[in-house]
Short mmCIF file of C-alpha atoms in Angstrom, two decimals:
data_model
loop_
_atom_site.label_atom_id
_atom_site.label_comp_id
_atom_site.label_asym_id
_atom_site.label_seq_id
_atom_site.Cartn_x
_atom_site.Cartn_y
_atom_site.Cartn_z
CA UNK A 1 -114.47 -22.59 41.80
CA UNK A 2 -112.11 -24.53 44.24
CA UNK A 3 -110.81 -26.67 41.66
CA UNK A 4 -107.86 -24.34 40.83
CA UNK A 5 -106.39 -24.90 45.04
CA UNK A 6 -106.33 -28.72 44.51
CA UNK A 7 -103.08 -29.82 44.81
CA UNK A 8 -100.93 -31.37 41.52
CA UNK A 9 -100.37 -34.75 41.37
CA UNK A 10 -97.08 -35.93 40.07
CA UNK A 11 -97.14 -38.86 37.82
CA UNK A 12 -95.44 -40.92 39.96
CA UNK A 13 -97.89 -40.74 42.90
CA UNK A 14 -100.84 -41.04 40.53
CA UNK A 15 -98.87 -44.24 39.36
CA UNK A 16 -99.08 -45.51 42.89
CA UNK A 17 -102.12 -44.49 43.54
CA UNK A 18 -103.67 -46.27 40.72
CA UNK A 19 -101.46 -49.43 41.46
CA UNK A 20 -102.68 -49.71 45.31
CA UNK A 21 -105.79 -49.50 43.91
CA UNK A 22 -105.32 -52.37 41.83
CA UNK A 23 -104.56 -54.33 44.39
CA UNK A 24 -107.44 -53.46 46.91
CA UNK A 25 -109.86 -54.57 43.52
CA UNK A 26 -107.81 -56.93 42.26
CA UNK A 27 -106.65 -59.24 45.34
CA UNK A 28 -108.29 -62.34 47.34
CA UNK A 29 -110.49 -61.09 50.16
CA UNK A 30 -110.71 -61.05 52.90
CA UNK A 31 -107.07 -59.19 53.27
CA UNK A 32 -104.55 -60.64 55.79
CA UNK A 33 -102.19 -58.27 57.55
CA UNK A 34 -99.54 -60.30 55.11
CA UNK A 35 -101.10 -58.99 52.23
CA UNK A 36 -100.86 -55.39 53.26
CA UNK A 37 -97.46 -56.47 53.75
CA UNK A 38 -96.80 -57.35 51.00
CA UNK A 39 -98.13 -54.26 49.34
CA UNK A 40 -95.57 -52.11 50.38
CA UNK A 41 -93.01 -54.38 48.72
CA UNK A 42 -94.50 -54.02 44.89
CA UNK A 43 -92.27 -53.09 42.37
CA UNK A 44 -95.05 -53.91 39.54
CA UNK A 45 -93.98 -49.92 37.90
CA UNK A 46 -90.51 -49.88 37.49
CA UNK A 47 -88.08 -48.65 39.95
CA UNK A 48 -89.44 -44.62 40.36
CA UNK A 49 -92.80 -45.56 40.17
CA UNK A 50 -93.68 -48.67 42.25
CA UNK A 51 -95.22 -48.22 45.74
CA UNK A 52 -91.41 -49.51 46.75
CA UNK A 53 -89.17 -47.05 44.84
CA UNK A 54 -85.73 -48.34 44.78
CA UNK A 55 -84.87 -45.47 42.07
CA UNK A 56 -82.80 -45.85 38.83
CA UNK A 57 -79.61 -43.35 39.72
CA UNK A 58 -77.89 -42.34 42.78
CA UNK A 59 -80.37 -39.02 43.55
CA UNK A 60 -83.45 -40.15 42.26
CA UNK A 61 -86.25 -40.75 45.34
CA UNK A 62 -86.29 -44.48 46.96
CA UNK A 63 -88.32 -45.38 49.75
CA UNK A 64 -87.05 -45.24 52.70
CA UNK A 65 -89.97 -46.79 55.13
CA UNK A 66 -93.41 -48.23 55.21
CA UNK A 67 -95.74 -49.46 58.14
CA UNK A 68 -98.98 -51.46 58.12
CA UNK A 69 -100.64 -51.22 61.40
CA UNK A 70 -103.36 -54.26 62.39
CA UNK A 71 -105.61 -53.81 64.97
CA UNK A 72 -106.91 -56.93 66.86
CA UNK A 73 -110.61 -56.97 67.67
CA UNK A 74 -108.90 -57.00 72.02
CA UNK A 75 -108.31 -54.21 70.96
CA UNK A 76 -104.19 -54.47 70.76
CA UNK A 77 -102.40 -53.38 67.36
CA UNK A 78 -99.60 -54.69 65.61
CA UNK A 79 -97.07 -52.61 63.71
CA UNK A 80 -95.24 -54.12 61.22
CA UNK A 81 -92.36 -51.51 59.90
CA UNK A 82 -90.09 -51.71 56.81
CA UNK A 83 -87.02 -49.65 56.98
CA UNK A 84 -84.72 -49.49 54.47
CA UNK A 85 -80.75 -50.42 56.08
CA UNK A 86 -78.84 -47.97 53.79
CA UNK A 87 -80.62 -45.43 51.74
CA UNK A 88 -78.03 -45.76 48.54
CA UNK A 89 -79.08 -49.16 48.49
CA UNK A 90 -83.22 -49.51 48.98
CA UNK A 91 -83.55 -52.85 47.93
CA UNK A 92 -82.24 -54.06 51.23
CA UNK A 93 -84.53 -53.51 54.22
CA UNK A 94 -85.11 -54.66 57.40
CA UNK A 95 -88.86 -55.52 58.60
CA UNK A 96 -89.87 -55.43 62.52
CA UNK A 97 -93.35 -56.43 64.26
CA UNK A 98 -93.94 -55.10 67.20
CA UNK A 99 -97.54 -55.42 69.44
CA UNK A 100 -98.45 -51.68 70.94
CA UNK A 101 -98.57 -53.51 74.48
CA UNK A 102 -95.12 -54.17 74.01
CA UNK A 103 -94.32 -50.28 73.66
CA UNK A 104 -97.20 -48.29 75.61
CA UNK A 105 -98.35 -48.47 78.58
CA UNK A 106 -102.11 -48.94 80.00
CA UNK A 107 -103.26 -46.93 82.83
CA UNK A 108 -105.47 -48.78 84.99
CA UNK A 109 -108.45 -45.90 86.42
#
């Protein structure tokens, strides 16, 4: 009886879906945080629907961002973040790693 609340899911996001997918089946294991990585860079659909969407006019949607967080078994996480440097132009990015410990603080009890 729910079905009708589910939300629709644009062809584009099912592409992306299906594609991320692919890779998690598809791809060596164990994963690295470099293949993660490199996830967020496939263009393997064309430029609307890859998991990086550069767009093919002016107004069409492009990704802007994407993060891949690992988590170290100390405990300490890594954040690698993809931004895009001018969002005409999304095939151009920038890519920073930063360690949590660099950015919060621990409270010693």
């Amino acid at each position: 009886d729910f079905v009708k609340y589910n939300a629709k899911l644009g062809e584009s996001s099912r592409t992306r879906f299906d594609r991320i997918g692919s890779l998690l089946t598809e791809s060596a294991k164990p994963f690295s945080i470099d293949d993660f990585t490199s996830f967020t860079d496939d263009r393997h659909d064309g430029p609307v629907n890859s998991i990086w969407r550069v767009g093919d006019a002016r107004h069409s949607i492009k990704t802007q961002a994407a993060f891949t967080v690992h988590i170290s078994p100390d405990g300490d996480a890594e954040i690698f973040l993809k931004i895009c440097k001018d969002p005409l132009f999304p095939k151009e990015f920038e890519t920073i790693k930063i360690k949590s410990s660099e950015i919060f603080c621990s409270v010693n009890k």
